[in-house]
CSV table of C-alpha atoms and ligand atoms in Angstrom, one decimal:
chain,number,residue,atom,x,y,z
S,1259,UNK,CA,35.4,-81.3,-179.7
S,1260,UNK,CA,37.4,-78.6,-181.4
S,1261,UNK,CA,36.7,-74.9,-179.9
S,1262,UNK,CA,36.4,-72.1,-182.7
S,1263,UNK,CA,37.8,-68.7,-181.7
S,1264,UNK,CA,37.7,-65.4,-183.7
S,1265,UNK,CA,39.7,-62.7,-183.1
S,1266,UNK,CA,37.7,-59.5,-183.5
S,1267,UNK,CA,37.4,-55.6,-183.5
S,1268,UNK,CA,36.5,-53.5,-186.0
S,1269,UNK,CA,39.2,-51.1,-185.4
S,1270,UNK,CA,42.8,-51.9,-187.9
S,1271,UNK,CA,45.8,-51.9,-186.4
S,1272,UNK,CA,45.1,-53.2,-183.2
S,1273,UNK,CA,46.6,-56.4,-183.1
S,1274,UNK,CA,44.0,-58.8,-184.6
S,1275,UNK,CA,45.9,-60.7,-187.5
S,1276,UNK,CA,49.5,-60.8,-185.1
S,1277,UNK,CA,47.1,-62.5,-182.8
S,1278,UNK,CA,45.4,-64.5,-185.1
S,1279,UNK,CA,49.0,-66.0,-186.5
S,1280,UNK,CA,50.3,-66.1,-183.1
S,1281,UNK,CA,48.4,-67.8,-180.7
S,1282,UNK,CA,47.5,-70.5,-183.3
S,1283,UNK,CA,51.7,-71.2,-183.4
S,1284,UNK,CA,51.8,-71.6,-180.0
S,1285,UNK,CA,48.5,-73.6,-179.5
S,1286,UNK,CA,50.3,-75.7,-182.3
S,1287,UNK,CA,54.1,-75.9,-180.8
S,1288,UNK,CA,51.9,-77.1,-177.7
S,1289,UNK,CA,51.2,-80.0,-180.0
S,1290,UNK,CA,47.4,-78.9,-180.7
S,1291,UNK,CA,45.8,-79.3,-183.9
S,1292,UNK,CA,45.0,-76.1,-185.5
S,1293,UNK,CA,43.6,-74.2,-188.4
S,1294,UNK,CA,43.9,-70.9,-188.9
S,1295,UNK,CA,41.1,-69.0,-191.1
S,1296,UNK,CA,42.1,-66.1,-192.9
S,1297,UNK,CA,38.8,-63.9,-193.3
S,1298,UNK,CA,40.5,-60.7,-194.1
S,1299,UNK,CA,40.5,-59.8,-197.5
S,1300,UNK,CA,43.7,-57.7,-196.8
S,1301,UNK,CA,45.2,-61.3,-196.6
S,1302,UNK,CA,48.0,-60.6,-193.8
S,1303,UNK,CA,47.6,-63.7,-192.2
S,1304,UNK,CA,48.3,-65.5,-194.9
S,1305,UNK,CA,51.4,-63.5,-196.0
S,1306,UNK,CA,52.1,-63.8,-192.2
S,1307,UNK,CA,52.9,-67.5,-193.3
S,1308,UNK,CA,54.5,-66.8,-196.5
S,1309,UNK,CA,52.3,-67.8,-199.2
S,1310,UNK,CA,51.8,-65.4,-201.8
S,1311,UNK,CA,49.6,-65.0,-203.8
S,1312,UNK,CA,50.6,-67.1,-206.9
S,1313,UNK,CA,51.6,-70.3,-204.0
S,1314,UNK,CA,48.0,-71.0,-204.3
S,1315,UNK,CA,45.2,-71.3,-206.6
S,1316,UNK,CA,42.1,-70.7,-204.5
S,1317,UNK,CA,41.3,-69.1,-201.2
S,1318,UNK,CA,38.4,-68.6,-198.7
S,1319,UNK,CA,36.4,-66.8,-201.2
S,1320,UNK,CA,36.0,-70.4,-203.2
S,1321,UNK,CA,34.9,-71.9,-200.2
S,1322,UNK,CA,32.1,-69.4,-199.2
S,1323,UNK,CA,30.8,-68.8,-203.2
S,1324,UNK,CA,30.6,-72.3,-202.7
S,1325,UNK,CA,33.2,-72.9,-205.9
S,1326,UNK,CA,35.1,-74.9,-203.4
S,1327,UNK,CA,35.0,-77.5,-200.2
S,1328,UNK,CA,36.7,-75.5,-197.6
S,1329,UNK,CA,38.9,-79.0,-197.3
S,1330,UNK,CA,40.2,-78.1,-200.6
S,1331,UNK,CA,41.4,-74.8,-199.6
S,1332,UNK,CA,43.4,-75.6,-196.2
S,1333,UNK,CA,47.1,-75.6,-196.8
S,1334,UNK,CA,49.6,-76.5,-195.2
S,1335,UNK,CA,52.4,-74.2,-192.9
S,1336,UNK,CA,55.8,-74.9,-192.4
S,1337,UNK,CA,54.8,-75.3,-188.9
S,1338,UNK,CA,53.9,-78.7,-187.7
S,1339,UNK,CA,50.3,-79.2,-186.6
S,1340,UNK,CA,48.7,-75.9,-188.2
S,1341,UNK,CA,47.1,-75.8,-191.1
S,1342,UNK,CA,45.6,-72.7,-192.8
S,1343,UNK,CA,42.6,-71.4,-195.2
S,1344,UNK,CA,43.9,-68.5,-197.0
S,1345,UNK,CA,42.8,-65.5,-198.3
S,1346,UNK,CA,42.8,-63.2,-201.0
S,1347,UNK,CA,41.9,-59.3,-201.8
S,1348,UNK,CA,38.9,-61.1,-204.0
S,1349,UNK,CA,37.4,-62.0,-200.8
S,1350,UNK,CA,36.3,-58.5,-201.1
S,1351,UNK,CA,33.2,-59.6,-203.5
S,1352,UNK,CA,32.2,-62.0,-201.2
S,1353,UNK,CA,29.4,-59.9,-199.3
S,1354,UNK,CA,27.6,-59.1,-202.4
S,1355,UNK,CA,27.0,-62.2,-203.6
S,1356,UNK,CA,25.4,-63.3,-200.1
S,1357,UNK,CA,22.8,-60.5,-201.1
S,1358,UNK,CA,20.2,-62.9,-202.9
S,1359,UNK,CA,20.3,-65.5,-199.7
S,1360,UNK,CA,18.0,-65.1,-197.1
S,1361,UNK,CA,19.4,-63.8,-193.9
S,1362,UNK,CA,20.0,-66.8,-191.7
S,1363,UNK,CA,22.1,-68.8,-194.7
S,1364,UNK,CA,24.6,-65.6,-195.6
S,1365,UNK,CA,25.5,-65.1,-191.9
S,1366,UNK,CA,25.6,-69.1,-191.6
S,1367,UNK,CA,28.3,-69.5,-194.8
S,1368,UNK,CA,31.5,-70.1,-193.0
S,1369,UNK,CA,30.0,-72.0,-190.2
S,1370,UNK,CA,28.4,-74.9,-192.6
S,1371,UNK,CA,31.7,-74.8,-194.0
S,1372,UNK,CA,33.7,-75.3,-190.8
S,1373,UNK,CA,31.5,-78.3,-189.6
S,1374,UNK,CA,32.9,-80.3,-192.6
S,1375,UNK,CA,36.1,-80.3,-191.6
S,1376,UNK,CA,35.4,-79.5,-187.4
S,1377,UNK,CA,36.9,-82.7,-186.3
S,1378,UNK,CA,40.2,-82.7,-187.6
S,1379,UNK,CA,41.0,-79.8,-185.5
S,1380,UNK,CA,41.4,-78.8,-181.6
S,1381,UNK,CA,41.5,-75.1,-182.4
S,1382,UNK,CA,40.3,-73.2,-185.1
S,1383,UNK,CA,41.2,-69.3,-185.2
S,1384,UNK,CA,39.2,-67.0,-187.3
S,1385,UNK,CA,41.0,-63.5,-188.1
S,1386,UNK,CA,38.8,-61.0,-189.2
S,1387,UNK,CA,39.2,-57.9,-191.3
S,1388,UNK,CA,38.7,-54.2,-189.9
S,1389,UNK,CA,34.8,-54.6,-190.0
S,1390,UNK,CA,31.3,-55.5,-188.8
S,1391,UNK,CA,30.2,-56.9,-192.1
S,1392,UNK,CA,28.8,-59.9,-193.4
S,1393,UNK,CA,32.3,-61.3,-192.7
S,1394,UNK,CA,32.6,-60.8,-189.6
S,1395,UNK,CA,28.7,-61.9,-188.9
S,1396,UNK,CA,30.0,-65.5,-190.6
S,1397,UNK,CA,33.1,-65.9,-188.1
S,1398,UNK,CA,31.4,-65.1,-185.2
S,1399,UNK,CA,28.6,-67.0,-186.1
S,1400,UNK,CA,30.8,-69.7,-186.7
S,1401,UNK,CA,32.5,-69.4,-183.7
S,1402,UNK,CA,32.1,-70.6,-179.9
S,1403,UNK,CA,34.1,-67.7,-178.0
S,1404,UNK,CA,35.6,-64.2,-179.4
S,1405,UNK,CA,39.0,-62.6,-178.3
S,1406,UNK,CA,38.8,-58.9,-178.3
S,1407,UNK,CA,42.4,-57.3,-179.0
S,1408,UNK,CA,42.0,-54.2,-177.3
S,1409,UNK,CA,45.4,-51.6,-178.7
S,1410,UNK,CA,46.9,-50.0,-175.1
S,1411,UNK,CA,46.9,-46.4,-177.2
S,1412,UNK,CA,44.4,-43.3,-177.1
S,1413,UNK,CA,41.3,-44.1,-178.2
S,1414,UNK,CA,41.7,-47.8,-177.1
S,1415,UNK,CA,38.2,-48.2,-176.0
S,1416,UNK,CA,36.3,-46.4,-178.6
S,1417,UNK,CA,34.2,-48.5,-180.6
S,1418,UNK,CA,34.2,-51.1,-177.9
S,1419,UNK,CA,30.4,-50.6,-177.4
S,1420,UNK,CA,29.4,-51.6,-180.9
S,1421,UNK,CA,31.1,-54.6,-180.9
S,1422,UNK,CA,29.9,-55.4,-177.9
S,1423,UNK,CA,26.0,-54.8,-178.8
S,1424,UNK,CA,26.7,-56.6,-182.4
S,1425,UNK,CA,28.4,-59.9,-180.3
S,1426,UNK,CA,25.0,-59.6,-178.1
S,1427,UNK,CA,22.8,-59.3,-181.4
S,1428,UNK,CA,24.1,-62.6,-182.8
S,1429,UNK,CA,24.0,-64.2,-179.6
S,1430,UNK,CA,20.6,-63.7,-179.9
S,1431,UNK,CA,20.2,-64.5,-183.1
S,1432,UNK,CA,22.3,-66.6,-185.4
S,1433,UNK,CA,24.6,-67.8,-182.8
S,1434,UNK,CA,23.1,-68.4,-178.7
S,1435,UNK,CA,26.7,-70.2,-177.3
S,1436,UNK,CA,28.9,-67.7,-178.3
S,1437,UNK,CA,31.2,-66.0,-175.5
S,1438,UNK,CA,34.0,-63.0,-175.1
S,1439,UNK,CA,36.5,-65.3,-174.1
S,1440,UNK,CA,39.1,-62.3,-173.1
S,1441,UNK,CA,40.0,-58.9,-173.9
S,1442,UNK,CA,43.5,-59.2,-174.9
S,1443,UNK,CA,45.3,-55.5,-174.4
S,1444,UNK,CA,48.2,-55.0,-177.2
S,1445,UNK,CA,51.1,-53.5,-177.9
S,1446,UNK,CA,51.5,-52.6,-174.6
S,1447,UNK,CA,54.5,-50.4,-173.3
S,1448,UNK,CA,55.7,-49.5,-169.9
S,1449,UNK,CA,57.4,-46.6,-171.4
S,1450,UNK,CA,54.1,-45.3,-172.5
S,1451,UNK,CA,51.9,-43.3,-169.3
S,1452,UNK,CA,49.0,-43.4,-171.8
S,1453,UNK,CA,49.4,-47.3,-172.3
S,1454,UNK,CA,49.6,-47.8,-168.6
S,1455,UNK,CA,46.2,-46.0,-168.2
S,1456,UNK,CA,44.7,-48.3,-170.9
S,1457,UNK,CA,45.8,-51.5,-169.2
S,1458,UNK,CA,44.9,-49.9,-165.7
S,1459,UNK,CA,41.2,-48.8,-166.8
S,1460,UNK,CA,41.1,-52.7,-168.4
S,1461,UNK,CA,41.9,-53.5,-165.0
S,1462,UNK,CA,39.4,-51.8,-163.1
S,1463,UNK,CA,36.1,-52.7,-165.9
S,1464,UNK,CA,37.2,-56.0,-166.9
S,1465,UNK,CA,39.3,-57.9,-164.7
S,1466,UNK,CA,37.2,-61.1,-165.4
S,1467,UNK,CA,37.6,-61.0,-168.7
S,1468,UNK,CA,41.5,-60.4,-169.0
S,1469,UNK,CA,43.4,-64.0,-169.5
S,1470,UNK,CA,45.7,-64.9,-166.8
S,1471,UNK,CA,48.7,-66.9,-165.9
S,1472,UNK,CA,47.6,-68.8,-163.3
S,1473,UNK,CA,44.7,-69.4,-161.4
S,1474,UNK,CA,43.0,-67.1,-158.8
S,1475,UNK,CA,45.1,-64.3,-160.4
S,1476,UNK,CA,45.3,-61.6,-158.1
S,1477,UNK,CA,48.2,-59.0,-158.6
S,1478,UNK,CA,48.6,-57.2,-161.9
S,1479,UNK,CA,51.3,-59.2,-162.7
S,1480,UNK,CA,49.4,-62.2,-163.2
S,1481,UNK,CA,47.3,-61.1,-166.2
S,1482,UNK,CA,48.1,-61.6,-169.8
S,1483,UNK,CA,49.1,-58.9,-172.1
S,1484,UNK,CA,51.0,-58.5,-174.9
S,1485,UNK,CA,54.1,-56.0,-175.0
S,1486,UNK,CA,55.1,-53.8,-177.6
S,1487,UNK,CA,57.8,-56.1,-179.3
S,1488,UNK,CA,59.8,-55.9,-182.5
S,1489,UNK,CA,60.1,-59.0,-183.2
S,1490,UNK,CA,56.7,-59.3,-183.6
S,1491,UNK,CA,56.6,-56.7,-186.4
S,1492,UNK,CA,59.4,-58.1,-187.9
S,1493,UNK,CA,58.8,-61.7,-187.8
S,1494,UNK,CA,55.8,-61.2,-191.0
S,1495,UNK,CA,58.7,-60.5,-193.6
S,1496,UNK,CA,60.4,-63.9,-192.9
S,1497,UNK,CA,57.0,-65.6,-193.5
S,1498,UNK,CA,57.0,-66.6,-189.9
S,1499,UNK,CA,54.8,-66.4,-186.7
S,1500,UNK,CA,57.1,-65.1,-184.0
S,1501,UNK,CA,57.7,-68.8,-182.1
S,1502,UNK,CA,59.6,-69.7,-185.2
S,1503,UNK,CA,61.7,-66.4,-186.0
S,1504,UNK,CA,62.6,-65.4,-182.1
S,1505,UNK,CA,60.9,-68.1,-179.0
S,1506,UNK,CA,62.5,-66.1,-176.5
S,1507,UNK,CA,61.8,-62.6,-177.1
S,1508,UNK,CA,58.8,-61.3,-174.8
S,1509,UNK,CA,56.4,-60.8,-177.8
S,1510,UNK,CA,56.7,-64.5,-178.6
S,1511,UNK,CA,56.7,-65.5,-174.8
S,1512,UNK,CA,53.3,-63.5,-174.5
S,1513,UNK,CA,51.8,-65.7,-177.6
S,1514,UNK,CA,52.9,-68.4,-175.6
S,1515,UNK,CA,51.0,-67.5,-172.2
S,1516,UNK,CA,47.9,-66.6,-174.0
S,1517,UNK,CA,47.9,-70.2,-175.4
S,1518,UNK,CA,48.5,-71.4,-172.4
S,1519,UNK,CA,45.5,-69.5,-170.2
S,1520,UNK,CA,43.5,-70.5,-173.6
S,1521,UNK,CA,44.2,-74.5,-173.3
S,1522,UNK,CA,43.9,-74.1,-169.3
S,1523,UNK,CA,40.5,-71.9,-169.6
S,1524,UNK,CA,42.3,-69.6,-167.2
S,1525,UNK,CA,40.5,-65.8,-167.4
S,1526,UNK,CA,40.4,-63.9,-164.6
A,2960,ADP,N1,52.7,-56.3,-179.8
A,2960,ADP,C1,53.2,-55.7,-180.9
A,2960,ADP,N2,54.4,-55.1,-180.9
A,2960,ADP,C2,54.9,-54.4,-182.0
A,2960,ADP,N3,54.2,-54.4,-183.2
A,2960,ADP,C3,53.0,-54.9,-183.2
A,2960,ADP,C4,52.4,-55.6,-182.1
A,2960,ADP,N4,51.2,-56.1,-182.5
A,2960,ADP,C5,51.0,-55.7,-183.8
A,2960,ADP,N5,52.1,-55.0,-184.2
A,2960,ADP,C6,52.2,-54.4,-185.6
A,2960,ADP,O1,51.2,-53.5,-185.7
A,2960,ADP,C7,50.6,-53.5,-187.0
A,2960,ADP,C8,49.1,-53.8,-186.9
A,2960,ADP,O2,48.9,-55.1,-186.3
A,2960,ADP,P1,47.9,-56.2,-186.9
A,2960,ADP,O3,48.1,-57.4,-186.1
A,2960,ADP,O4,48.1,-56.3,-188.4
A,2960,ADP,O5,46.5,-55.4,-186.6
A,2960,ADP,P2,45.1,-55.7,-187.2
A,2960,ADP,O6,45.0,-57.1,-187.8
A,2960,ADP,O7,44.1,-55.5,-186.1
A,2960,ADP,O8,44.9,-54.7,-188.3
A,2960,ADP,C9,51.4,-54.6,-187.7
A,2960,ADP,O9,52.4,-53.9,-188.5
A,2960,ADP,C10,52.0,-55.4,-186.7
A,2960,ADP,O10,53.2,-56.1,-187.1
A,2961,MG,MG1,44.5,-57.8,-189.7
């Protein structure tokens, strides 16, 4: 049974797309089979890997107009054991079409899609774009668990609470088994006082739901979260996830853990 994850929060710039690319390198190097989705119109997942956009002819949006089989939209990435779905900025156009389907098949799209090719897989990551669309409604619906990247900067819980109460709205609707699988704080930095209150008010509110590195985690120490790094910044330009431009550099070490807790089930 393959396990479909999306990495959400409406918020940019937290950390959702160098997740996304990330942890499904390192659920791959750990010799698990795994598509990446790209549901972000902005496409940085996909550039991530270093297609652009004349390397191929159709994208995500071909597979949810229904132009397409998602199967004939996967490509493959120079790393072995991942596959990915690509996007493109027309993805944008996407919502409006739904608008003439009745409510349960437009927040179902991706998720009939994903069943047709399910098997093949172990892991299938969903990144989403900067929204609580339709889009996002399809890869959560689609998905068994969410990770939450939550940014270790000011304002790092503010529009927590609406993602929360849409996650509990589709549980209730479209979608009964999905779970927060983590909260994932990001770009963390020691440096930083105001980053160390993030992680420490994380601590205190959501200790269970923080990944860890080993079982009955107790000390701080043993949970899971990803440093400010700039090789992960970097690594986009070479059209590589960060396990393939520097393995040993905390950022990519991190990616590596979170696979780890995420094959182990380990959260704390
Ligand atoms: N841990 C990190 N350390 C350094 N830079 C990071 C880290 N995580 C993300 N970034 C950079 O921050 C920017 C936003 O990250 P991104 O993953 O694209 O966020 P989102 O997908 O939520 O918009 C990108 O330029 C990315 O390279
Ligand atoms: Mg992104």
């Amino acid at each position: 049974m393959s396990e479909i994850i999306t990495i959400a929060n409406q918020k940019g710039g937290v950390g959702k797309t160098t997740t996304a690319v990330n942890l499904a390198a390192s659920l791959a190097v750990a010799e698990k089979k795994v598509l990446l989705i790209d549901a972000d119109p902005q496409a940085n997942a996909t550039t991530h890997y270093g297609f652009h956009r004349n390397d191929y002819e159709y994208n995500i949006y071909h597979a949810l107009t229904g132009i397409k089989k998602l199967s004939d939209v996967v490509l493959q990435t120079s790393v072995a054991n991942l596959d990915i779905v690509p996007s493109n900025i027309g993805l944008v156009g996407v919502e409006k079409e739904f608008y003439d389907k009745d409510v349960e098949s437009r927040e179902l799209v991706l998720k009939k899609q994903i069943k047709t090719i399910q098997s093949k897989y172990d892991y299938i990551i969903i990144d989403s774009p900067p929204a609580l669309g339709l889009i996002t409604i399809n890869a959560l619906g689609a998905s068994n668990s969410v990770i939450i990247p939550i940014q270790c900067e000011f304002f790092a819980l503010e529009g927590l609470a609406q993602l929360l109460n849409t996650i509990k709205l589709i549980k209730k609707t479209i979608n009964p088994k999905l779970n927060i699988k983590g909260f994932l704080p990001t770009m963390y930095s020691s440096a930083n006082n105001l980053s160390k209150q993030v992680y420490a008010d994380l601590m205190q509110h959501f200790k269970n739901k923080l990944f860890t590195l080993k079982e009955d985690a107790i000390s701080e120490e043993d949970f899971i979260y990803i440093p400010r790094n700039v090789k992960l910044a970097e690594s986009p330009s070479f059209g590589k996830p960060v396990i393939m431009y520097d393995v040993k550099s905390i950022g990519s070490i991190a990616y590596q853990n979170l696979a780890g807790a995420i094959v182990g089930a380990r959260v704390g």
